[in-house]
Structures are given as structure tokens and as C-alpha cells.
Coordinates of C-alpha atoms in Angstrom, one line a residue:
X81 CA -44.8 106.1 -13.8
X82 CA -48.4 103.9 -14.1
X83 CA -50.7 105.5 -16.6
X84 CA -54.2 104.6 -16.7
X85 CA -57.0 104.8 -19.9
X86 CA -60.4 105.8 -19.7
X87 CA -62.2 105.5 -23.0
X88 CA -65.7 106.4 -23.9
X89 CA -67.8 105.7 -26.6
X90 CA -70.8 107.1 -27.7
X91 CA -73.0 106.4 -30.3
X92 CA -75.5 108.7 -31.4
X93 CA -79.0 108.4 -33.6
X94 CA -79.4 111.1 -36.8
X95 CA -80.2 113.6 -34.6
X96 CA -76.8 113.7 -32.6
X97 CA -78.9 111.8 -29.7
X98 CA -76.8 109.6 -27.6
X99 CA -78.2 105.6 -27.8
X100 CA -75.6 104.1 -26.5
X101 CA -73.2 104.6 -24.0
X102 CA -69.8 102.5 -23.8
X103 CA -66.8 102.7 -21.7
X104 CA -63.6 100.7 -20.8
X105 CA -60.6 101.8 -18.5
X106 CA -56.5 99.8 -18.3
X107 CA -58.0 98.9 -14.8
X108 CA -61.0 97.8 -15.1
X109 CA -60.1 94.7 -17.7
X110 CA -60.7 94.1 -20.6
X111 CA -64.6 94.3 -21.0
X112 CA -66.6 96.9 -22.4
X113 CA -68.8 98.2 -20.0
X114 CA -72.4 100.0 -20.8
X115 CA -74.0 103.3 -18.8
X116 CA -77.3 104.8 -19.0
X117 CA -75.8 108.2 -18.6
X118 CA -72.4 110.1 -17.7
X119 CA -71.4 113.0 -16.0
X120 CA -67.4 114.5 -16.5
X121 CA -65.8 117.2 -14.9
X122 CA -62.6 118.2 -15.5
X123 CA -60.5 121.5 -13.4
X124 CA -59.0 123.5 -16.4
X125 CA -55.6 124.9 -16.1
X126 CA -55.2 127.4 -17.9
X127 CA -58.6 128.9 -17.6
X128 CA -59.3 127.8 -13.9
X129 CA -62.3 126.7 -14.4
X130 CA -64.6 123.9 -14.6
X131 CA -65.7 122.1 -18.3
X132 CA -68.2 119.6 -18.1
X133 CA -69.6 116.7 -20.4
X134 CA -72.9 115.6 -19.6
X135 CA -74.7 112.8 -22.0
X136 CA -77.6 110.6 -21.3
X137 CA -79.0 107.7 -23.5
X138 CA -82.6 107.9 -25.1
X139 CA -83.7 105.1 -22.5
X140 CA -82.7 106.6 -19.4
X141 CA -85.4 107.3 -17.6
X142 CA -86.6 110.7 -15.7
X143 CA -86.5 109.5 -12.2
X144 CA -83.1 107.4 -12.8
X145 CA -81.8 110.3 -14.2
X146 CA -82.9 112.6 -10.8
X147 CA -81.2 109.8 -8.7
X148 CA -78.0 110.0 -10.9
X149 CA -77.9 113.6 -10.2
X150 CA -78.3 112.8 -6.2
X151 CA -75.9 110.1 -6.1
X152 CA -73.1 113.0 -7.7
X153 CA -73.7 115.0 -5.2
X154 CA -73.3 113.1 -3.1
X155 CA -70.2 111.4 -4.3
X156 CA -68.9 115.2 -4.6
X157 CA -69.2 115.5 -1.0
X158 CA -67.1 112.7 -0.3
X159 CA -64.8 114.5 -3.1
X160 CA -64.8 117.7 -0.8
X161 CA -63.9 115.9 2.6
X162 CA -60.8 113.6 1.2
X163 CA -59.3 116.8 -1.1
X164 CA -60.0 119.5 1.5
X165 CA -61.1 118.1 4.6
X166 CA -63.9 120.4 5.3
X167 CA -66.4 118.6 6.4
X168 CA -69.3 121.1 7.5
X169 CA -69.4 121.8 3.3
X170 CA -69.6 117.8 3.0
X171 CA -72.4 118.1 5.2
X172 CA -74.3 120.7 3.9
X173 CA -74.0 118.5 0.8
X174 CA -75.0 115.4 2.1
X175 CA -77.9 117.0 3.5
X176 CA -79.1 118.3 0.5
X177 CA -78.7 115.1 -1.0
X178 CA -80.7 113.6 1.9
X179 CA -83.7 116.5 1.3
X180 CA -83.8 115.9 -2.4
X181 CA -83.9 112.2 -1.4
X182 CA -87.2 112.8 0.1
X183 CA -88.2 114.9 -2.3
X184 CA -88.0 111.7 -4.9
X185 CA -89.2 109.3 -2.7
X186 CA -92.6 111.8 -2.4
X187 CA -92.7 112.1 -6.4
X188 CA -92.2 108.2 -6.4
X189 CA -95.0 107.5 -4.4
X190 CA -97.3 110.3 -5.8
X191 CA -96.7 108.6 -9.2
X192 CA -97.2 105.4 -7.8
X193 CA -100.5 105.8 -6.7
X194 CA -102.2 107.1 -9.9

């Protein structure tokens, strides 16, 4: 059996602040690669249910950080088709995502223009 790494590292300022986030996985190479932010969620076993990590750096910004939070949802709806194969869920994700899309792009432009 293959077995894959992921390994994360964060480093944090005096006030348990994440600065920096690192990563590096068996298949991605050897390089250390850097992220602005990072969202985990894992199925628990034995207490069927969800745990979730969720870290962001000092520098990530507001609006990046609304985008990173379309762009999961949106990957989750992918999630839902290929594990379960209902789509009209997918769908109901992916147009949220779309909505909040707008929502940003209005908020972009707002802030744009003062």
C-alpha cells in the first residue's frame, strides 16, 4: 500500500497569531510550499462528526479571505457530486457560491470607488 504525507507548519507571533504558513506533501516534491490561509476538515470516527482547523496568516487580507471561503464552497460541491452523486445539493452549492460571488464583486467595486 502507497502512503502519502501532508505536513504543515505554522509559525506563530507571541500572541499565538499565525505569521507564517508552510506546507509540503510525499507528492508534491520536495519544496516547501507557503499559504496565506488553510481550511481542514476531517470526518471523525468515533464521534461522527466533523473537527475542523481553520488558521490564517496576519497578512491575509479581508477580501482574499471571503474569496477563500467561496472557492471551499465551491470545491465542496464538487466534493458532494464525486462522493454522492447528488447533484441538485452540488447545485444549490454552486449557486450560492455564484450569489456570494456577486455579492463580492459589489463590495469590490463599492470599495473601489471611494
Amino acid at each position: 500500500m502507497k502512503k502519502s504525507e501532508i505536513r504543515f507548519s505554522i509559525a506563530l507571533d507571541d500572541q499565538k497569531v499565525p505569521e507564517a504558513i508552510s506546507w509540503s506533501a510525499t507528492d508534491a516534491g520536495p519544496d516547501i510550499h507557503f499559504a496565506k490561509a488553510i481550511n481542514i476538515a476531517l470526518w471523525d470516527r468515533q464521534h461522527a462528526g466533523t473537527m475542523k482547523i481553520d488558521l490564517w496568516t496576519k497578512d491575509m487580507p479581508v477580501d482574499e479571505m471571503k474569496r477563500f471561503v467561496v472557492d471551499n464552497i465551491g470545491s465542496m460541491a464538487e466534493n458532494v457530486v464525486n462522493a454522492t452523486n447528488d447533484r441538485q445539493m452540488a447545485e444549490m452549492m454552486r449557486d450560492l457560491c455564484k450569489q456570494l460571488s456577486s455579492y463580492l464583486d459589489e463590495q469590490e467595486k463599492t470599495t473601489n470607488s471611494n
